[in-house]
Coordinates of C-alpha atoms in Angstrom, one line a residue:
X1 CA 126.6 110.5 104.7
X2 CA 124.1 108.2 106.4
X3 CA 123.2 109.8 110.0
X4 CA 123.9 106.3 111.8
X5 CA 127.3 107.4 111.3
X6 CA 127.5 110.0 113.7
X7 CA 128.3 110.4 117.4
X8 CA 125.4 109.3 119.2
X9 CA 124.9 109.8 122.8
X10 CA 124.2 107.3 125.5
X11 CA 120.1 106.3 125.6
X12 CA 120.0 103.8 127.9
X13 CA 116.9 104.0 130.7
X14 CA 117.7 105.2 133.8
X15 CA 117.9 102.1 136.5
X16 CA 119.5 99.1 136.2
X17 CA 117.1 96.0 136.3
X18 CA 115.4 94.3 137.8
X19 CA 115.0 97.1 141.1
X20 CA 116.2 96.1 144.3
X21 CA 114.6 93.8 145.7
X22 CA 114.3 91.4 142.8
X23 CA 111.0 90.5 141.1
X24 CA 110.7 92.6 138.7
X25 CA 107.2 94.4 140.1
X26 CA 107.3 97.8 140.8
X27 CA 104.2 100.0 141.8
X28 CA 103.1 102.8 141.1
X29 CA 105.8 105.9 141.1
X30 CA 108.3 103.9 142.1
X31 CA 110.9 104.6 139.0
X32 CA 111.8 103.7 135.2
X33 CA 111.3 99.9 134.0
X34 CA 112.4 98.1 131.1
X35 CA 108.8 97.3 130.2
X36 CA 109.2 95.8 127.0
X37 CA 112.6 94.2 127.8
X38 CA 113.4 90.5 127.7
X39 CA 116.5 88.9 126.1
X40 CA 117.6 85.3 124.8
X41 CA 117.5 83.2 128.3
X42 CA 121.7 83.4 128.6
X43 CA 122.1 87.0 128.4
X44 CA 121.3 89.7 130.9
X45 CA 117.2 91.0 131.6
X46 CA 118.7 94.7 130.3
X47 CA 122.2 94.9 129.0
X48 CA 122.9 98.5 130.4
X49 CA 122.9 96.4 134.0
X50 CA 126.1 95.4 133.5
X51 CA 127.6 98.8 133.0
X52 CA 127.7 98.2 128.9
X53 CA 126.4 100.7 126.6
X54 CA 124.7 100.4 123.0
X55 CA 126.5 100.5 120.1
X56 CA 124.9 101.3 116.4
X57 CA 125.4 97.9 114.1
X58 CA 127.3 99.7 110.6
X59 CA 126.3 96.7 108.2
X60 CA 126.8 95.9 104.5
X61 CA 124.9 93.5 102.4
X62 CA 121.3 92.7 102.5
X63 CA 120.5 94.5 105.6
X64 CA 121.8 98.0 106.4
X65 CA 121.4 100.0 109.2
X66 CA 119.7 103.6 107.9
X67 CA 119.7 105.7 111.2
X68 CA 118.9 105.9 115.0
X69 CA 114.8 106.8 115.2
X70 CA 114.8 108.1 118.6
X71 CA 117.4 109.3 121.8
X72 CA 120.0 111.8 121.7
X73 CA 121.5 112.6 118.8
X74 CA 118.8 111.2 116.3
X75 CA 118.4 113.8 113.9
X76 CA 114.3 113.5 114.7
X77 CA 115.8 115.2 118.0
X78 CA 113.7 113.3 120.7
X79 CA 115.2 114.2 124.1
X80 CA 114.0 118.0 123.1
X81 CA 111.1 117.9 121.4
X82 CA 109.2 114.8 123.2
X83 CA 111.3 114.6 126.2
X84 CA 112.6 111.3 125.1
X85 CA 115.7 109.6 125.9
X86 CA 115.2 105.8 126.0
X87 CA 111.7 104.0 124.1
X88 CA 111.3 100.6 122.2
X89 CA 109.0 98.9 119.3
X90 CA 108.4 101.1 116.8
X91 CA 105.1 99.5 115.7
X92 CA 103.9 101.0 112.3
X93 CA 100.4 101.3 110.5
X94 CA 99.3 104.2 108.0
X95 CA 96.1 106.3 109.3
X96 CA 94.2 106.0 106.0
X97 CA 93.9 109.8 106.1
X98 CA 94.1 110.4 101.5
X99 CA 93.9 114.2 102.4
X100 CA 96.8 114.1 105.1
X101 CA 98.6 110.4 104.7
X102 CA 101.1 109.5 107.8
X103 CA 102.3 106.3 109.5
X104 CA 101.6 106.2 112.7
X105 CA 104.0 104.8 114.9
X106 CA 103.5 103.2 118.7
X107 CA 106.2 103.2 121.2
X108 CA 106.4 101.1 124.4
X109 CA 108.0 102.0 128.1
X110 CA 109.6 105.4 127.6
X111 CA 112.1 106.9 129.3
X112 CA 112.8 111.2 129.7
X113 CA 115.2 113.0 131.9
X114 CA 116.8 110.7 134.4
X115 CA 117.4 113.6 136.7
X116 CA 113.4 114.4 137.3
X117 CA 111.3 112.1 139.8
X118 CA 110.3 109.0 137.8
X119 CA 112.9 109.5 135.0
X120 CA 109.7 111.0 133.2
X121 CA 108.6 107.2 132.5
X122 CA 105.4 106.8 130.7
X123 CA 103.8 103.5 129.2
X124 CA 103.6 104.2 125.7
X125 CA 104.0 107.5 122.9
X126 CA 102.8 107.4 119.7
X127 CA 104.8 109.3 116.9
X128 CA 103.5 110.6 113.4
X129 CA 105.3 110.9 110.2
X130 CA 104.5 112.2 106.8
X131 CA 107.9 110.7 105.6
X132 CA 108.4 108.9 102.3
X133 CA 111.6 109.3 101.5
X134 CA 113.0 106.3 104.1
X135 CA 116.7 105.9 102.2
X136 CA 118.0 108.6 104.3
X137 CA 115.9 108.0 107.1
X138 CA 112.2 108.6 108.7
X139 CA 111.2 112.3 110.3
X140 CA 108.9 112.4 112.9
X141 CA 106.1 115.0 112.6
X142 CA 104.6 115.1 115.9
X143 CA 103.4 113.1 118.5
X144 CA 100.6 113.9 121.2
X145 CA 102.0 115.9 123.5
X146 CA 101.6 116.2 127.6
X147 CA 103.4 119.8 127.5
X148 CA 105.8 121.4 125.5
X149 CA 109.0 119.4 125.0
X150 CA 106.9 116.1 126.7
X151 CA 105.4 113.8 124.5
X152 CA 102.3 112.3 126.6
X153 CA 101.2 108.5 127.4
X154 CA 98.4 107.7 124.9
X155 CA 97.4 104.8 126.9
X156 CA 98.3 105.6 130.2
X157 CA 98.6 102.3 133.2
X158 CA 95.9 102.2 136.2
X159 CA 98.7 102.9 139.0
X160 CA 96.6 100.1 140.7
X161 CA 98.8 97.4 142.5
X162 CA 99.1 95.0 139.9
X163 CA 99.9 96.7 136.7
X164 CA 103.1 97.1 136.2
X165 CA 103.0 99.1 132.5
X166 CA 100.6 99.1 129.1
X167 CA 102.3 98.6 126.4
X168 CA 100.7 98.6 122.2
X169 CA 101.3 95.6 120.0
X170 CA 99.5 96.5 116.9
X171 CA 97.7 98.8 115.3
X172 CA 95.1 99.0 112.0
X173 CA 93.0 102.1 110.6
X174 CA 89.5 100.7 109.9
X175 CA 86.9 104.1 107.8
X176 CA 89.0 106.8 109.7
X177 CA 89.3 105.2 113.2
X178 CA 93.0 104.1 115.0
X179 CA 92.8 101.4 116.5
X180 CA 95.1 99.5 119.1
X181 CA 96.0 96.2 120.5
X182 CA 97.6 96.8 123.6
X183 CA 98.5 94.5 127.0
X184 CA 98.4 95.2 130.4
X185 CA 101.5 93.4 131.5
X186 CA 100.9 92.1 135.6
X187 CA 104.7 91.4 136.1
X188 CA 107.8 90.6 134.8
X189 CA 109.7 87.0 134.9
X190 CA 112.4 85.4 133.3
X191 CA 114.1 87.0 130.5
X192 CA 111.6 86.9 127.8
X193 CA 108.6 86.6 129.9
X194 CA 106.0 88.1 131.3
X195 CA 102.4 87.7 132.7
X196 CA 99.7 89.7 131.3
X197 CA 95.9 90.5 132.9
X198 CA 94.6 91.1 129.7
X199 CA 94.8 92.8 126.1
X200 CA 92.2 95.4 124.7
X201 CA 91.1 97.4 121.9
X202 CA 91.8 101.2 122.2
X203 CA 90.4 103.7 119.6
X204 CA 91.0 107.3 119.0
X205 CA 88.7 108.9 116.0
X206 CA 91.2 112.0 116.3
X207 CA 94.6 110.9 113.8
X208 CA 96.0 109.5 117.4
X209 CA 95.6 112.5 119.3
X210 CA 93.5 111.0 122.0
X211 CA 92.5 106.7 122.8
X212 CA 89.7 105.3 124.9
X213 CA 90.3 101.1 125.6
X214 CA 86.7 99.8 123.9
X215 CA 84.2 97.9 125.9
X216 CA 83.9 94.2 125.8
X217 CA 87.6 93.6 123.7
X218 CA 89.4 92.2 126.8
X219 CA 90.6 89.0 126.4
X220 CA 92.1 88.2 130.2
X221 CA 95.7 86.6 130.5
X222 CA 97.1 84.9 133.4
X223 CA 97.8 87.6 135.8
X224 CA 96.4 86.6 139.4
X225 CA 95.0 90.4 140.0
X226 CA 92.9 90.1 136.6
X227 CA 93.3 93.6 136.6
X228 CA 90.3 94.5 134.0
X229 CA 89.6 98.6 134.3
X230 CA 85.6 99.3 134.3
X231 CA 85.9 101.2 131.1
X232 CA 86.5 97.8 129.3
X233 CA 83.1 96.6 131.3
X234 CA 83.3 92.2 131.2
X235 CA 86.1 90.9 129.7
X236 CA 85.0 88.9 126.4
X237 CA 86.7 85.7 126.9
X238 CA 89.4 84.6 128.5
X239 CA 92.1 83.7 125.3
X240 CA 96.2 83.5 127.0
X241 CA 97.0 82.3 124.3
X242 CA 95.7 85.7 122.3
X243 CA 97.7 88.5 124.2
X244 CA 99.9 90.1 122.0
X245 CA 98.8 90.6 118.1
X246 CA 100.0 91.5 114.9
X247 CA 96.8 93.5 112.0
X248 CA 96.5 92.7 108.6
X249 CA 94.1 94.5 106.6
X250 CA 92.6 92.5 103.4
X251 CA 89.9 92.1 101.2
X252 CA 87.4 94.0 103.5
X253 CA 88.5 92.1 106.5
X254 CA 91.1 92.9 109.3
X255 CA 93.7 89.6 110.1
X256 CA 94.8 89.3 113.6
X257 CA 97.7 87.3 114.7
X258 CA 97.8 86.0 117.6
X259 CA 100.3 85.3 120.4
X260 CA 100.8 84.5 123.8
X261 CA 102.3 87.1 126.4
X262 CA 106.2 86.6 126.0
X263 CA 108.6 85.6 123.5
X264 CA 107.9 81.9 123.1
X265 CA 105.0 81.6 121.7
X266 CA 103.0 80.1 118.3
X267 CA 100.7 82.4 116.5
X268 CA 96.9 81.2 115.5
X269 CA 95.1 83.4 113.5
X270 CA 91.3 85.1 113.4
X271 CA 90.1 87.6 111.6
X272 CA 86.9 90.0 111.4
X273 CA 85.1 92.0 108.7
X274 CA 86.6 95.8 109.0
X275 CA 83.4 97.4 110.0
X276 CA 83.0 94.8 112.8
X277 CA 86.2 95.4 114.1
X278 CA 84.9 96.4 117.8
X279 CA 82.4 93.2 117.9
X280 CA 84.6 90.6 119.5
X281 CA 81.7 88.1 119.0
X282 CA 82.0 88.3 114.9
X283 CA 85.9 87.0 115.3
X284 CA 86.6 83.8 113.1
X285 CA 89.3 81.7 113.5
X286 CA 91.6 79.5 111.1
X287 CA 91.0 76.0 112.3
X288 CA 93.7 74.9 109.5
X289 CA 91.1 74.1 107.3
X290 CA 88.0 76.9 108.1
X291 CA 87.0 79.8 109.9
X292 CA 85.2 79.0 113.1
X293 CA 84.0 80.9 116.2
X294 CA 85.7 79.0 119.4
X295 CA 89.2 80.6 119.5
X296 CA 90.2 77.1 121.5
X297 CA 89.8 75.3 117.8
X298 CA 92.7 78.0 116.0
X299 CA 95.2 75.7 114.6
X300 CA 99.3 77.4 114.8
X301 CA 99.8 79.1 111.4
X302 CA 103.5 79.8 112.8
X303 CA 105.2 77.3 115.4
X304 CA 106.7 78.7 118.0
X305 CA 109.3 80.8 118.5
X306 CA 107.6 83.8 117.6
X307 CA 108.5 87.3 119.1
X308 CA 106.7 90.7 118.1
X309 CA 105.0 89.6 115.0
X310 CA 104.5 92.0 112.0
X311 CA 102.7 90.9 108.8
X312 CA 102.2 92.6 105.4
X313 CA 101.6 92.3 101.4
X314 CA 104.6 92.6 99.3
X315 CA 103.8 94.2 96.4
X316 CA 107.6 93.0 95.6
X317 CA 107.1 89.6 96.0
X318 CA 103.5 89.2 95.0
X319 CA 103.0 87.5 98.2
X320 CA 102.5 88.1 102.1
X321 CA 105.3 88.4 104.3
X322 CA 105.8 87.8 108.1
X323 CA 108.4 89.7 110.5
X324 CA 109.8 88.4 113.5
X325 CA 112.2 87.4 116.2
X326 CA 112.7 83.6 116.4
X327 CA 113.7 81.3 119.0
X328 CA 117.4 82.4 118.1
X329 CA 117.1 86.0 118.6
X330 CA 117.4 86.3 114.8
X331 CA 115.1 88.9 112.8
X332 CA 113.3 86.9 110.0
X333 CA 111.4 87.0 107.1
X334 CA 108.1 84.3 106.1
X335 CA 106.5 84.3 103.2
X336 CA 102.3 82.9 102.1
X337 CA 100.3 83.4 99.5
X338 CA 96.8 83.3 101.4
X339 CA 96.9 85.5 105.1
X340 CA 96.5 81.8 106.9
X341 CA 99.6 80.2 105.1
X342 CA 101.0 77.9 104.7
X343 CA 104.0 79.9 105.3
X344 CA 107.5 79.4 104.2
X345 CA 110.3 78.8 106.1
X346 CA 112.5 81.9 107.6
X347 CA 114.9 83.5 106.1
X348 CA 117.5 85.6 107.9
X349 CA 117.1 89.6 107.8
X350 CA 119.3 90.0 110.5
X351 CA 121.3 87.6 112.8
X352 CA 121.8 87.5 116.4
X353 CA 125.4 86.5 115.7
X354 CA 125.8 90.8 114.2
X355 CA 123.4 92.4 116.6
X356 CA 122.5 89.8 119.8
X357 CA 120.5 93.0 121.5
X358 CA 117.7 93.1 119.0
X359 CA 113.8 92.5 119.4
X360 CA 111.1 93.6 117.6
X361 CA 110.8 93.8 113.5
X362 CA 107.6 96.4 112.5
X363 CA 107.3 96.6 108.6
X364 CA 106.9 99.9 107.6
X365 CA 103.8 100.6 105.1
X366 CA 105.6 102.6 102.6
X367 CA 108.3 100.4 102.0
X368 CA 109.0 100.2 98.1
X369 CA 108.7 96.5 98.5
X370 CA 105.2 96.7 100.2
X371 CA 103.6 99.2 97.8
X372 CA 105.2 98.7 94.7
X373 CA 107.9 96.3 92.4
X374 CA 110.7 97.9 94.5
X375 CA 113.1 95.8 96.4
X376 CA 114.0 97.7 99.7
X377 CA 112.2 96.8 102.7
X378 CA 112.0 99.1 105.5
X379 CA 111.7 98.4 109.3
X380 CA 112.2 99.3 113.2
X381 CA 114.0 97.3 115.4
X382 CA 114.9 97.9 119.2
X383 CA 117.7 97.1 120.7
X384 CA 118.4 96.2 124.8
X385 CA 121.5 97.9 125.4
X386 CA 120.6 101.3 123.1
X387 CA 117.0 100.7 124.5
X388 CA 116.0 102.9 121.1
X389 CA 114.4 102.0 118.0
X390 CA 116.5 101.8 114.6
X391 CA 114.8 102.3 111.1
X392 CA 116.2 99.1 109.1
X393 CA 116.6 98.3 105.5
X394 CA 116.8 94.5 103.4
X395 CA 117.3 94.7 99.7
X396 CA 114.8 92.0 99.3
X397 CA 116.7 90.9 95.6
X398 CA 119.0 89.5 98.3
X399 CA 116.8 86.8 99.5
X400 CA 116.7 83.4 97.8
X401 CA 113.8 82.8 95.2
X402 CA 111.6 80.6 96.8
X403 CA 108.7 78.5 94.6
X404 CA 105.4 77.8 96.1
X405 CA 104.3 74.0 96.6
X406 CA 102.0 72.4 93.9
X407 CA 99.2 71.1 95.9
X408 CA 98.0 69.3 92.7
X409 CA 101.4 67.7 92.7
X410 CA 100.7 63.3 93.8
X411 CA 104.4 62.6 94.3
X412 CA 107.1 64.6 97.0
X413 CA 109.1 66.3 94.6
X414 CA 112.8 67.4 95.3
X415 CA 112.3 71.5 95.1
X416 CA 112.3 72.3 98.7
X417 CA 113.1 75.6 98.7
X418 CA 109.1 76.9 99.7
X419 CA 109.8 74.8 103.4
X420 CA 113.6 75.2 103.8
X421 CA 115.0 77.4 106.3
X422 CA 117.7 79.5 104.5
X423 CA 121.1 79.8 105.8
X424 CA 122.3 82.7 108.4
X425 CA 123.8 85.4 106.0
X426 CA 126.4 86.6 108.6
X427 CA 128.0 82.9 108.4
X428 CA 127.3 83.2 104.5
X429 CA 129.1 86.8 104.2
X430 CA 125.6 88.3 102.3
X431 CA 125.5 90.7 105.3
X432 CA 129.0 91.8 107.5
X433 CA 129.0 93.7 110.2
X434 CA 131.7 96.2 109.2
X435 CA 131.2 98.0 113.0
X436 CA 130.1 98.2 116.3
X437 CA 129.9 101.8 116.7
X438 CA 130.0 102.3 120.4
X439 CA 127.5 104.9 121.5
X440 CA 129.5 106.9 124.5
X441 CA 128.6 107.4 127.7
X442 CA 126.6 110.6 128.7

């Protein structure tokens, strides 16, 4: 029996938000945040505010729920081994080690044992698995660890006034080096929003185990403080509209997708040849017809509302394939045959109308759709009221054929089924929400 059937215990963080006091700035020790948090603009910040607690989503059809990742009661035992109660994202990469493979995966605001002083909140985690075997769900290996039983904050925040948190948004191996995208988030606004100093490049040349930020990768947001730590020297450029990002490694070069701080934005694209990964200066960027140096010229490869980007090849598919949350809080799917697009339109992986607390969709590299003719497709997705990540699966068979444009073709034909947007499968019936297993109260 699947584990997502059993009992689960409350994971929820430990304060209600935003703090007293309104805002939604805290300094420095002064408790647990929702970091990553933001929801559709007419529900609450956080869920668990309102007293509600997270249920697990038992589906049928295209996409199934395979089992809780992390919090009490997920078989990769959490609370215990990493002192980890509450955490969100899940973002996935592999660590290109052919001697030792894993998939690394990155973690945003996380939240321990409510009863010591700060709730044992730290920025980010990072989790390693050697796991293949995903249809019964993903064990964690080990993560890098503060203590025994306390999983440590790779990237930890400045605890200078105007941070708030740190939180990873992609991550890429490039000849035996991880590296991150991460953001150093100023404050929180509106649901969905947020203000950002700036985003870096960490690396760590040891499997994860230890990150320095890289000198001269800051690209400086909108926060007022423009927070920059001397380690990361000059920021590069200033780039708002480059804050959060989604890697893509292909044909020698690594892709990165680009989006603005929040969940609103459009994504341009640049990319840079692997080895020159750290040279912020050797960035191109797809001007919708070339690759060009000013990042001001990047045309929108995906209009907007994009939320927590992913991209990967489909082996499945013979074609690349985009993840995200749109500007309905569904989980969807695009589709290209070249990294710059044109993309197809979205189809539905999961709809807001089955699981309205989900963000975030992180492809996981050893899907059997990514690295070979399989159909599954495996990914993470967080949820507000749960505040955990879930491992995910779509039987992409499931998902309507769709036949790339002929752009030899001199007259508008009538297949329109690369552009379409296909229809919501929970008002279809191809997925039902069978349950809402209620996670109980701690």
């Amino acid at each position: 029996m699947l584990t997502v059937l059993s009992p689960v215990a409350t994971a929820a963080p430990c304060d209600p938000w935003p703090p007293a006091g309104g805002g939604g700035v805290v300094g420095a020790g002064s408790g647990s945040l929702s970091g990553s948090a933001g929801a559709p603009a007419d529900t609450p910040a956080t869920p668990w505010a309102t007293g509600e607690a997270g249920y697990i989503p038992i589906l049928e059809g295209r996409t199934t729920t395979v089992e809780l990742l992390t919090g009490p009661t997920s078989p990769n035992n959490t609370v215990d081994r990493f002192g980890i109660s509450g955490t969100d994202l899940g973002i996935l990469w592999e660590n290109g080690d052919a001697s030792d493979p894993q998939v690394m995966m990155a973690l945003g605001d996380t939240m321990g044992d409510c009863d010591e002083p700060g709730d044992q909140w730290r920025s980010n985690i990072l989790f390693r698995s050697s796991d293949r075997a995903l249809a019964n769900g993903m064990r964690i290996d080990d993560a890098p660890m503060e203590r025994s039983g306390l999983a440590k904050s790779i990237l930890p925040r400045s605890n200078l006034p105007g941070e708030v948190t740190v939180i990873p948004t992609a991550g890429v191996e490039v000849d035996g080096t991880q590296y991150l995208r991460y953001m150093s988030v100023a404050s929180w606004g509106t649901p969905g929003e947020w203000v950002t100093n700036y985003s870096a490049l960490a690396a760590s040349p040891d499997n994860g185990e230890n990150w320095t930020p890289v000198a001269g990768t800051a690209r400086t947001g909108t926060g007022s403080g423009g927070l920059i730590p001397s380690v990361l020297g000059a920021p590069f450029t200033t780039h708002t509209a480059g804050q959060m990002s989604a890697f893509l490694k292909h044909d020698g070069y690594v892709y990165e997708y680009l989006t603005p701080s929040g969940r609103s934005g459009a994504v341009t694209l640049a990319r840079v040849p692997e080895g020159s990964i750290e040279d912020m200066s050797a960035y191109r960027f797809w001007d919708g017809r070339e690759w060009v140096g000013d990042h001001r010229f990047a045309a929108q490869v995906v209009n907007p509302r994009v939320s927590e980007l992913s991209v990967s090849f489909s082996a499945h598919l013979g074609r690349f394939i985009a993840l995200y949350t749109n500007g309905n809080n569904d989980i969807v799917m695009r589709q290209a045959a070249s990294p710059e697009g044109p993309w197809s339109g979205e189809d539905i992986l999961l709809s807001y109308t089955h699981v309205p607390t989900l963000y975030g969709a992180f492809i996981h590299p050893w899907s059997p759709a990514v690295e070979t003719v399989g159909a599954d497709l495996y990914f993470t997705m967080s949820t507000w009221d749960a505040y955990n990540v879930f491992l995910m699966k779509t039987d992409l068979n499931q998902i309507p054929a769709r036949a790339l444009p002929n752009p030899a073709a001199r007259m508008r034909v009538s297949d329109d089924s690369w552009t379409r947007d296909t229809p919501d499968p929970a008002e279809t019936g191809e997925t039902v929400l069978v349950e809402r297993r209620p996670i109980p109260e701690s």
